[in-house]
Amino acid sequence: MNQIHVILESGKDGYGVMFREFDNIFGFGETVEAAKKDAVAVLSYYVELLKRNNKPMPELLTGQYELVYEFDVDALLKYIDGTVTKTALARASGINAAQLTHYSSGLKKPRRQQREKIISGLHRIAADLLAVT
């Protein structure tokens, strides 16, 4: 099954949607759930537009495919805000809470190593929560 990568980016009023494999398809939603629904809708519209205009169908869109959603760092931090505190994430990731605030506001963009620390920290928190009986 083909995979199409959908990047969720934080915006002023919600979440923007971009497709890694397609340059000119974009969507938006006020919430992550709405952005995901819009991703499906704009991709379906794109397929219909190609068919209607007798344009060649990209190989990724022939047969079955699944959408794989990825967050950019500020969108991820915005999404988990209220669920995981910056203090808890700072403790789990080893990244200063003030620095996490800069990342979540979009003021600064983390390097790859910092992004990996954030993801590892979230996984650590999740593992700790799953261990509770």
mmCIF file of N, CA and C in Angstrom:
data_model
loop_
_atom_site.group_PDB
_atom_site.id
_atom_site.type_symbol
_atom_site.label_atom_id
_atom_site.label_comp_id
_atom_site.label_asym_id
_atom_site.label_seq_id
_atom_site.Cartn_x
_atom_site.Cartn_y
_atom_site.Cartn_z
ATOM 1 N N MET A 1 0.845 -1.175 0.000
ATOM 2 C CA MET A 1 0.000 0.000 0.000
ATOM 3 C C MET A 1 0.894 1.244 0.000
ATOM 4 N N ASN A 2 0.565 2.184 -0.847
ATOM 5 C CA ASN A 2 1.327 3.429 -0.920
ATOM 6 C C ASN A 2 1.053 4.308 0.289
ATOM 7 N N GLN A 3 2.050 5.056 0.680
ATOM 8 C CA GLN A 3 1.894 6.010 1.775
ATOM 9 C C GLN A 3 2.065 7.423 1.239
ATOM 10 N N ILE A 4 1.160 8.289 1.659
ATOM 11 C CA ILE A 4 1.242 9.702 1.325
ATOM 12 C C ILE A 4 1.413 10.447 2.636
ATOM 13 N N HIS A 5 2.470 11.230 2.730
ATOM 14 C CA HIS A 5 2.811 11.918 3.979
ATOM 15 C C HIS A 5 2.159 13.292 4.026
ATOM 16 N N VAL A 6 1.397 13.496 5.082
ATOM 17 C CA VAL A 6 0.693 14.752 5.297
ATOM 18 C C VAL A 6 1.368 15.471 6.461
ATOM 19 N N ILE A 7 1.859 16.671 6.204
ATOM 20 C CA ILE A 7 2.534 17.457 7.231
ATOM 21 C C ILE A 7 1.532 18.431 7.824
ATOM 22 N N LEU A 8 1.361 18.390 9.142
ATOM 23 C CA LEU A 8 0.496 19.332 9.843
ATOM 24 C C LEU A 8 1.376 20.429 10.431
ATOM 25 N N GLU A 9 1.082 21.662 10.038
ATOM 26 C CA GLU A 9 1.846 22.809 10.515
ATOM 27 C C GLU A 9 0.948 23.715 11.337
ATOM 28 N N SER A 10 1.518 24.301 12.359
ATOM 29 C CA SER A 10 0.774 25.216 13.206
ATOM 30 C C SER A 10 0.602 26.552 12.498
ATOM 31 N N GLY A 11 -0.621 27.061 12.539
ATOM 32 C CA GLY A 11 -0.910 28.376 11.982
ATOM 33 C C GLY A 11 -1.566 29.245 13.031
ATOM 34 N N LYS A 12 -1.786 30.480 12.688
ATOM 35 C CA LYS A 12 -2.379 31.425 13.636
ATOM 36 C C LYS A 12 -3.765 30.965 14.104
ATOM 37 N N ASP A 13 -4.553 30.452 13.180
ATOM 38 C CA ASP A 13 -5.932 30.088 13.499
ATOM 39 C C ASP A 13 -6.206 28.592 13.456
ATOM 40 N N GLY A 14 -5.155 27.767 13.379
ATOM 41 C CA GLY A 14 -5.386 26.331 13.317
ATOM 42 C C GLY A 14 -4.177 25.601 12.773
ATOM 43 N N TYR A 15 -4.450 24.604 11.933
ATOM 44 C CA TYR A 15 -3.405 23.730 11.407
ATOM 45 C C TYR A 15 -3.454 23.698 9.887
ATOM 46 N N GLY A 16 -2.310 24.003 9.279
ATOM 47 C CA GLY A 16 -2.187 23.899 7.837
ATOM 48 C C GLY A 16 -1.805 22.485 7.449
ATOM 49 N N VAL A 17 -2.177 22.100 6.243
ATOM 50 C CA VAL A 17 -1.912 20.764 5.729
ATOM 51 C C VAL A 17 -1.104 20.896 4.441
ATOM 52 N N MET A 18 0.006 20.175 4.390
ATOM 53 C CA MET A 18 0.824 20.090 3.174
ATOM 54 C C MET A 18 1.105 18.612 2.909
ATOM 55 N N PHE A 19 1.315 18.298 1.655
ATOM 56 C CA PHE A 19 1.634 16.929 1.273
ATOM 57 C C PHE A 19 3.085 16.862 0.826
ATOM 58 N N ARG A 20 3.863 15.998 1.442
ATOM 59 C CA ARG A 20 5.282 15.890 1.110
ATOM 60 C C ARG A 20 5.466 15.506 -0.361
ATOM 61 N N GLU A 21 4.610 14.639 -0.870
ATOM 62 C CA GLU A 21 4.777 14.133 -2.231
ATOM 63 C C GLU A 21 4.149 15.019 -3.308
ATOM 64 N N PHE A 22 3.345 15.986 -2.913
ATOM 65 C CA PHE A 22 2.660 16.845 -3.893
ATOM 66 C C PHE A 22 2.878 18.308 -3.515
ATOM 67 N N ASP A 23 3.411 19.066 -4.448
ATOM 68 C CA ASP A 23 3.804 20.442 -4.160
ATOM 69 C C ASP A 23 2.657 21.436 -3.995
ATOM 70 N N ASN A 24 1.598 21.273 -4.731
ATOM 71 C CA ASN A 24 0.590 22.330 -4.794
ATOM 72 C C ASN A 24 -0.772 21.937 -4.237
ATOM 73 N N ILE A 25 -0.772 21.088 -3.238
ATOM 74 C CA ILE A 25 -2.031 20.720 -2.581
ATOM 75 C C ILE A 25 -1.919 21.131 -1.122
ATOM 76 N N PHE A 26 -2.877 21.923 -0.681
ATOM 77 C CA PHE A 26 -2.848 22.449 0.677
ATOM 78 C C PHE A 26 -4.234 22.356 1.293
ATOM 79 N N GLY A 27 -4.282 22.302 2.609
ATOM 80 C CA GLY A 27 -5.545 22.302 3.319
ATOM 81 C C GLY A 27 -5.395 23.026 4.641
ATOM 82 N N PHE A 28 -6.492 23.066 5.387
ATOM 83 C CA PHE A 28 -6.488 23.777 6.652
ATOM 84 C C PHE A 28 -7.619 23.259 7.520
ATOM 85 N N GLY A 29 -7.419 23.321 8.830
ATOM 86 C CA GLY A 29 -8.468 23.024 9.788
ATOM 87 C C GLY A 29 -8.208 23.753 11.082
ATOM 88 N N GLU A 30 -9.264 24.151 11.760
ATOM 89 C CA GLU A 30 -9.097 24.843 13.044
ATOM 90 C C GLU A 30 -8.566 23.918 14.121
ATOM 91 N N THR A 31 -8.812 22.613 13.967
ATOM 92 C CA THR A 31 -8.307 21.601 14.890
ATOM 93 C C THR A 31 -7.532 20.553 14.085
ATOM 94 N N VAL A 32 -6.800 19.701 14.775
ATOM 95 C CA VAL A 32 -6.077 18.628 14.087
ATOM 96 C C VAL A 32 -7.064 17.717 13.360
ATOM 97 N N GLU A 33 -8.158 17.387 14.015
ATOM 98 C CA GLU A 33 -9.154 16.512 13.399
ATOM 99 C C GLU A 33 -9.731 17.136 12.135
ATOM 100 N N ALA A 34 -10.035 18.431 12.188
ATOM 101 C CA ALA A 34 -10.564 19.139 11.017
ATOM 102 C C ALA A 34 -9.522 19.207 9.908
ATOM 103 N N ALA A 35 -8.262 19.397 10.272
ATOM 104 C CA ALA A 35 -7.189 19.442 9.274
ATOM 105 C C ALA A 35 -7.037 18.087 8.590
ATOM 106 N N LYS A 36 -7.149 17.005 9.348
ATOM 107 C CA LYS A 36 -7.065 15.665 8.763
ATOM 108 C C LYS A 36 -8.225 15.415 7.798
ATOM 109 N N LYS A 37 -9.422 15.830 8.172
ATOM 110 C CA LYS A 37 -10.581 15.690 7.274
ATOM 111 C C LYS A 37 -10.370 16.503 6.004
ATOM 112 N N ASP A 38 -9.823 17.705 6.147
ATOM 113 C CA ASP A 38 -9.575 18.539 4.981
ATOM 114 C C ASP A 38 -8.508 17.923 4.087
ATOM 115 N N ALA A 39 -7.514 17.265 4.679
ATOM 116 C CA ALA A 39 -6.478 16.594 3.885
ATOM 117 C C ALA A 39 -7.108 15.544 2.977
ATOM 118 N N VAL A 40 -8.013 14.760 3.526
ATOM 119 C CA VAL A 40 -8.705 13.744 2.740
ATOM 120 C C VAL A 40 -9.528 14.407 1.640
ATOM 121 N N ALA A 41 -10.226 15.476 1.987
ATOM 122 C CA ALA A 41 -11.093 16.166 1.028
ATOM 123 C C ALA A 41 -10.298 16.791 -0.115
ATOM 124 N N VAL A 42 -9.202 17.504 0.200
ATOM 125 C CA VAL A 42 -8.447 18.154 -0.872
ATOM 126 C C VAL A 42 -7.745 17.138 -1.759
ATOM 127 N N LEU A 43 -7.314 16.013 -1.191
ATOM 128 C CA LEU A 43 -6.692 14.979 -2.006
ATOM 129 C C LEU A 43 -7.729 14.344 -2.936
ATOM 130 N N SER A 44 -8.926 14.106 -2.430
ATOM 131 C CA SER A 44 -10.007 13.564 -3.267
ATOM 132 C C SER A 44 -10.363 14.530 -4.387
ATOM 133 N N TYR A 45 -10.414 15.808 -4.044
ATOM 134 C CA TYR A 45 -10.705 16.822 -5.049
ATOM 135 C C TYR A 45 -9.608 16.853 -6.112
ATOM 136 N N TYR A 46 -8.363 16.719 -5.701
ATOM 137 C CA TYR A 46 -7.239 16.690 -6.631
ATOM 138 C C TYR A 46 -7.369 15.519 -7.607
ATOM 139 N N VAL A 47 -7.703 14.343 -7.098
ATOM 140 C CA VAL A 47 -7.882 13.161 -7.952
ATOM 141 C C VAL A 47 -9.007 13.411 -8.953
ATOM 142 N N GLU A 48 -10.130 13.957 -8.482
ATOM 143 C CA GLU A 48 -11.261 14.252 -9.374
ATOM 144 C C GLU A 48 -10.875 15.263 -10.450
ATOM 145 N N LEU A 49 -10.104 16.268 -10.059
ATOM 146 C CA LEU A 49 -9.656 17.297 -11.001
ATOM 147 C C LEU A 49 -8.776 16.683 -12.090
ATOM 148 N N LEU A 50 -7.873 15.792 -11.700
ATOM 149 C CA LEU A 50 -7.020 15.118 -12.682
ATOM 150 C C LEU A 50 -7.859 14.301 -13.656
ATOM 151 N N LYS A 51 -8.824 13.556 -13.115
ATOM 152 C CA LYS A 51 -9.687 12.726 -13.962
ATOM 153 C C LYS A 51 -10.499 13.592 -14.922
ATOM 154 N N ARG A 52 -11.096 14.642 -14.396
ATOM 155 C CA ARG A 52 -11.957 15.531 -15.190
ATOM 156 C C ARG A 52 -11.181 16.193 -16.329
ATOM 157 N N ASN A 53 -9.919 16.484 -16.097
ATOM 158 C CA ASN A 53 -9.100 17.160 -17.106
ATOM 159 C C ASN A 53 -8.206 16.210 -17.897
ATOM 160 N N ASN A 54 -8.474 14.913 -17.766
ATOM 161 C CA ASN A 54 -7.703 13.886 -18.471
ATOM 162 C C ASN A 54 -6.196 14.042 -18.291
ATOM 163 N N LYS A 55 -5.791 14.329 -17.060
ATOM 164 C CA LYS A 55 -4.376 14.457 -16.723
ATOM 165 C C LYS A 55 -3.876 13.122 -16.185
ATOM 166 N N PRO A 56 -2.588 12.838 -16.337
ATOM 167 C CA PRO A 56 -2.061 11.570 -15.813
ATOM 168 C C PRO A 56 -2.142 11.525 -14.285
ATOM 169 N N MET A 57 -2.487 10.363 -13.793
ATOM 170 C CA MET A 57 -2.608 10.153 -12.353
ATOM 171 C C MET A 57 -1.235 9.784 -11.782
ATOM 172 N N PRO A 58 -0.783 10.490 -10.739
ATOM 173 C CA PRO A 58 0.482 10.098 -10.100
ATOM 174 C C PRO A 58 0.392 8.656 -9.600
ATOM 175 N N GLU A 59 1.481 7.942 -9.729
ATOM 176 C CA GLU A 59 1.506 6.525 -9.351
ATOM 177 C C GLU A 59 1.069 6.305 -7.909
ATOM 178 N N LEU A 60 1.421 7.236 -7.022
ATOM 179 C CA LEU A 60 1.035 7.101 -5.606
ATOM 180 C C LEU A 60 -0.479 7.026 -5.420
ATOM 181 N N LEU A 61 -1.219 7.630 -6.327
ATOM 182 C CA LEU A 61 -2.672 7.689 -6.178
ATOM 183 C C LEU A 61 -3.398 6.574 -6.915
ATOM 184 N N THR A 62 -2.642 5.705 -7.581
ATOM 185 C CA THR A 62 -3.278 4.560 -8.224
ATOM 186 C C THR A 62 -3.297 3.412 -7.221
ATOM 187 N N GLY A 63 -4.370 2.703 -7.169
ATOM 188 C CA GLY A 63 -4.488 1.631 -6.192
ATOM 189 C C GLY A 63 -4.778 2.180 -4.799
ATOM 190 N N GLN A 64 -4.446 1.403 -3.802
ATOM 191 C CA GLN A 64 -4.728 1.804 -2.432
ATOM 192 C C GLN A 64 -3.575 2.619 -1.855
ATOM 193 N N TYR A 65 -3.948 3.579 -1.025
ATOM 194 C CA TYR A 65 -2.940 4.376 -0.336
ATOM 195 C C TYR A 65 -3.472 4.748 1.042
ATOM 196 N N GLU A 66 -2.552 5.089 1.916
ATOM 197 C CA GLU A 66 -2.933 5.560 3.237
ATOM 198 C C GLU A 66 -2.237 6.881 3.498
ATOM 199 N N LEU A 67 -2.881 7.716 4.282
ATOM 200 C CA LEU A 67 -2.300 8.990 4.669
ATOM 201 C C LEU A 67 -1.554 8.805 5.984
ATOM 202 N N VAL A 68 -0.312 9.262 6.024
ATOM 203 C CA VAL A 68 0.513 9.200 7.221
ATOM 204 C C VAL A 68 0.707 10.638 7.679
ATOM 205 N N TYR A 69 0.230 10.940 8.882
ATOM 206 C CA TYR A 69 0.266 12.310 9.381
ATOM 207 C C TYR A 69 1.517 12.549 10.209
ATOM 208 N N GLU A 70 2.151 13.688 9.952
ATOM 209 C CA GLU A 70 3.345 14.089 10.684
ATOM 210 C C GLU A 70 3.155 15.530 11.141
ATOM 211 N N PHE A 71 3.585 15.817 12.342
ATOM 212 C CA PHE A 71 3.529 17.181 12.870
ATOM 213 C C PHE A 71 4.874 17.857 12.678
ATOM 214 N N ASP A 72 4.868 19.156 12.369
ATOM 215 C CA ASP A 72 6.104 19.898 12.572
ATOM 216 C C ASP A 72 6.143 20.205 14.071
ATOM 217 N N VAL A 73 7.283 20.629 14.589
ATOM 218 C CA VAL A 73 7.466 20.724 16.039
ATOM 219 C C VAL A 73 6.496 21.705 16.689
ATOM 220 N N ASP A 74 6.326 22.899 16.111
ATOM 221 C CA ASP A 74 5.434 23.852 16.778
ATOM 222 C C ASP A 74 3.989 23.370 16.743
ATOM 223 N N ALA A 75 3.567 22.675 15.679
ATOM 224 C CA ALA A 75 2.214 22.116 15.632
ATOM 225 C C ALA A 75 2.049 21.012 16.672
ATOM 226 N N LEU A 76 3.068 20.171 16.831
ATOM 227 C CA LEU A 76 3.013 19.109 17.829
ATOM 228 C C LEU A 76 2.902 19.690 19.233
ATOM 229 N N LEU A 77 3.740 20.670 19.532
ATOM 230 C CA LEU A 77 3.704 21.272 20.867
ATOM 231 C C LEU A 77 2.382 21.991 21.120
ATOM 232 N N LYS A 78 1.820 22.597 20.087
ATOM 233 C CA LYS A 78 0.503 23.246 20.215
ATOM 234 C C LYS A 78 -0.570 22.182 20.472
ATOM 235 N N TYR A 79 -0.472 21.068 19.749
ATOM 236 C CA TYR A 79 -1.466 19.999 19.854
ATOM 237 C C TYR A 79 -1.475 19.363 21.246
ATOM 238 N N ILE A 80 -0.302 19.161 21.842
ATOM 239 C CA ILE A 80 -0.243 18.491 23.148
ATOM 240 C C ILE A 80 -0.395 19.460 24.316
ATOM 241 N N ASP A 81 -0.413 20.769 24.036
ATOM 242 C CA ASP A 81 -0.557 21.765 25.097
ATOM 243 C C ASP A 81 -1.847 21.506 25.874
ATOM 244 N N GLY A 82 -1.748 21.466 27.175
ATOM 245 C CA GLY A 82 -2.900 21.163 28.011
ATOM 246 C C GLY A 82 -2.989 19.688 28.367
ATOM 247 N N THR A 83 -2.271 18.855 27.624
ATOM 248 C CA THR A 83 -2.219 17.427 27.918
ATOM 249 C C THR A 83 -0.888 17.084 28.574
ATOM 250 N N VAL A 84 0.182 17.615 28.000
ATOM 251 C CA VAL A 84 1.530 17.429 28.541
ATOM 252 C C VAL A 84 2.095 18.819 28.785
ATOM 253 N N THR A 85 2.492 19.081 30.011
ATOM 254 C CA THR A 85 3.036 20.404 30.324
ATOM 255 C C THR A 85 4.453 20.544 29.771
ATOM 256 N N LYS A 86 4.841 21.772 29.563
ATOM 257 C CA LYS A 86 6.210 22.039 29.090
ATOM 258 C C LYS A 86 7.221 21.572 30.136
ATOM 259 N N THR A 87 6.867 21.691 31.417
ATOM 260 C CA THR A 87 7.757 21.255 32.491
ATOM 261 C C THR A 87 7.982 19.740 32.422
ATOM 262 N N ALA A 88 6.907 18.991 32.230
ATOM 263 C CA ALA A 88 7.028 17.532 32.128
ATOM 264 C C ALA A 88 7.834 17.140 30.896
ATOM 265 N N LEU A 89 7.568 17.803 29.785
ATOM 266 C CA LEU A 89 8.306 17.498 28.560
ATOM 267 C C LEU A 89 9.769 17.901 28.686
ATOM 268 N N ALA A 90 10.024 19.014 29.372
ATOM 269 C CA ALA A 90 11.406 19.446 29.596
ATOM 270 C C ALA A 90 12.160 18.394 30.407
ATOM 271 N N ARG A 91 11.514 17.890 31.452
ATOM 272 C CA ARG A 91 12.138 16.866 32.290
ATOM 273 C C ARG A 91 12.408 15.594 31.483
ATOM 274 N N ALA A 92 11.450 15.197 30.657
ATOM 275 C CA ALA A 92 11.580 13.944 29.903
ATOM 276 C C ALA A 92 12.526 14.059 28.709
ATOM 277 N N SER A 93 12.624 15.258 28.138
ATOM 278 C CA SER A 93 13.440 15.424 26.926
ATOM 279 C C SER A 93 14.823 15.995 27.195
ATOM 280 N N GLY A 94 14.982 16.657 28.346
ATOM 281 C CA GLY A 94 16.245 17.318 28.634
ATOM 282 C C GLY A 94 16.383 18.674 27.969
ATOM 283 N N ILE A 95 15.287 19.178 27.427
ATOM 284 C CA ILE A 95 15.288 20.493 26.784
ATOM 285 C C ILE A 95 14.600 21.478 27.725
ATOM 286 N N ASN A 96 15.214 22.606 27.939
ATOM 287 C CA ASN A 96 14.695 23.658 28.813
ATOM 288 C C ASN A 96 13.255 24.035 28.427
ATOM 289 N N ALA A 97 12.396 24.219 29.416
ATOM 290 C CA ALA A 97 10.989 24.566 29.174
ATOM 291 C C ALA A 97 10.858 25.881 28.410
ATOM 292 N N ALA A 98 11.721 26.836 28.697
ATOM 293 C CA ALA A 98 11.682 28.110 27.968
ATOM 294 C C ALA A 98 11.995 27.890 26.492
ATOM 295 N N GLN A 99 12.939 26.995 26.215
ATOM 296 C CA GLN A 99 13.279 26.681 24.828
ATOM 297 C C GLN A 99 12.098 26.005 24.128
ATOM 298 N N LEU A 100 11.417 25.117 24.830
ATOM 299 C CA LEU A 100 10.219 24.477 24.265
ATOM 300 C C LEU A 100 9.150 25.517 23.930
ATOM 301 N N THR A 101 9.028 26.541 24.785
ATOM 302 C CA THR A 101 8.075 27.617 24.524
ATOM 303 C C THR A 101 8.453 28.361 23.248
ATOM 304 N N HIS A 102 9.735 28.605 23.034
ATOM 305 C CA HIS A 102 10.183 29.248 21.799
ATOM 306 C C HIS A 102 9.835 28.391 20.581
ATOM 307 N N TYR A 103 9.993 27.077 20.718
ATOM 308 C CA TYR A 103 9.659 26.174 19.618
ATOM 309 C C TYR A 103 8.151 26.174 19.348
ATOM 310 N N SER A 104 7.357 26.127 20.420
ATOM 311 C CA SER A 104 5.905 26.041 20.227
ATOM 312 C C SER A 104 5.323 27.325 19.659
ATOM 313 N N SER A 105 5.969 28.449 19.926
ATOM 314 C CA SER A 105 5.468 29.725 19.385
ATOM 315 C C SER A 105 5.953 29.963 17.960
ATOM 316 N N GLY A 106 6.898 29.145 17.500
ATOM 317 C CA GLY A 106 7.459 29.339 16.180
ATOM 318 C C GLY A 106 8.577 30.366 16.154
ATOM 319 N N LEU A 107 8.910 30.907 17.338
ATOM 320 C CA LEU A 107 9.977 31.901 17.437
ATOM 321 C C LEU A 107 11.313 31.319 17.006
ATOM 322 N N LYS A 108 11.534 30.055 17.357
ATOM 323 C CA LYS A 108 12.755 29.358 16.960
ATOM 324 C C LYS A 108 12.370 28.003 16.382
ATOM 325 N N LYS A 109 13.199 27.504 15.484
ATOM 326 C CA LYS A 109 13.011 26.180 14.894
ATOM 327 C C LYS A 109 14.082 25.251 15.451
ATOM 328 N N PRO A 110 13.680 24.099 15.976
ATOM 329 C CA PRO A 110 14.666 23.182 16.553
ATOM 330 C C PRO A 110 15.477 22.450 15.485
ATOM 331 N N ARG A 111 16.713 22.167 15.831
ATOM 332 C CA ARG A 111 17.541 21.330 14.968
ATOM 333 C C ARG A 111 17.012 19.892 15.046
ATOM 334 N N ARG A 112 17.497 19.063 14.160
ATOM 335 C CA ARG A 112 17.058 17.667 14.094
ATOM 336 C C ARG A 112 17.247 16.952 15.430
ATOM 337 N N GLN A 113 18.393 17.151 16.058
ATOM 338 C CA GLN A 113 18.691 16.493 17.335
ATOM 339 C C GLN A 113 17.665 16.910 18.402
ATOM 340 N N GLN A 114 17.285 18.175 18.419
ATOM 341 C CA GLN A 114 16.298 18.657 19.387
ATOM 342 C C GLN A 114 14.926 18.053 19.096
ATOM 343 N N ARG A 115 14.557 17.960 17.815
ATOM 344 C CA ARG A 115 13.273 17.336 17.457
ATOM 345 C C ARG A 115 13.230 15.897 17.952
ATOM 346 N N GLU A 116 14.332 15.190 17.768
ATOM 347 C CA GLU A 116 14.395 13.794 18.211
ATOM 348 C C GLU A 116 14.276 13.690 19.732
ATOM 349 N N LYS A 117 14.867 14.636 20.460
ATOM 350 C CA LYS A 117 14.748 14.645 21.916
ATOM 351 C C LYS A 117 13.304 14.880 22.343
ATOM 352 N N ILE A 118 12.607 15.753 21.645
ATOM 353 C CA ILE A 118 11.196 16.025 21.966
ATOM 354 C C ILE A 118 10.358 14.770 21.767
ATOM 355 N N ILE A 119 10.548 14.104 20.636
ATOM 356 C CA ILE A 119 9.789 12.876 20.355
ATOM 357 C C ILE A 119 10.127 11.796 21.383
ATOM 358 N N SER A 120 11.408 11.623 21.688
ATOM 359 C CA SER A 120 11.816 10.629 22.690
ATOM 360 C C SER A 120 11.212 10.953 24.053
ATOM 361 N N GLY A 121 11.188 12.230 24.406
ATOM 362 C CA GLY A 121 10.583 12.655 25.673
ATOM 363 C C GLY A 121 9.103 12.328 25.729
ATOM 364 N N LEU A 122 8.397 12.581 24.639
ATOM 365 C CA LEU A 122 6.961 12.245 24.592
ATOM 366 C C LEU A 122 6.757 10.738 24.705
ATOM 367 N N HIS A 123 7.602 9.978 24.041
ATOM 368 C CA HIS A 123 7.495 8.514 24.128
ATOM 369 C C HIS A 123 7.771 8.028 25.549
ATOM 370 N N ARG A 124 8.729 8.675 26.228
ATOM 371 C CA ARG A 124 9.025 8.320 27.623
ATOM 372 C C ARG A 124 7.809 8.591 28.509
ATOM 373 N N ILE A 125 7.206 9.746 28.329
ATOM 374 C CA ILE A 125 6.006 10.093 29.113
ATOM 375 C C ILE A 125 4.894 9.085 28.837
ATOM 376 N N ALA A 126 4.689 8.759 27.574
ATOM 377 C CA ALA A 126 3.647 7.793 27.200
ATOM 378 C C ALA A 126 3.922 6.427 27.809
ATOM 379 N N ALA A 127 5.167 5.987 27.769
ATOM 380 C CA ALA A 127 5.526 4.686 28.356
ATOM 381 C C ALA A 127 5.275 4.677 29.847
ATOM 382 N N ASP A 128 5.597 5.780 30.520
ATOM 383 C CA ASP A 128 5.336 5.872 31.951
ATOM 384 C C ASP A 128 3.844 5.786 32.257
ATOM 385 N N LEU A 129 3.046 6.446 31.433
ATOM 386 C CA LEU A 129 1.596 6.410 31.640
ATOM 387 C C LEU A 129 1.022 5.012 31.346
ATOM 388 N N LEU A 130 1.551 4.345 30.328
ATOM 389 C CA LEU A 130 1.072 2.999 29.991
ATOM 390 C C LEU A 130 1.458 1.979 31.056
ATOM 391 N N ALA A 131 2.486 2.279 31.819
ATOM 392 C CA ALA A 131 2.930 1.353 32.862
ATOM 393 C C ALA A 131 2.038 1.405 34.111
ATOM 394 N N VAL A 132 1.166 2.419 34.184
ATOM 395 C CA VAL A 132 0.283 2.546 35.338
ATOM 396 C C VAL A 132 -0.809 1.493 35.262
ATOM 397 N N THR A 133 -1.032 0.805 36.390
ATOM 398 C CA THR A 133 -2.106 -0.207 36.434
ATOM 399 C C THR A 133 -3.118 0.150 37.475
#
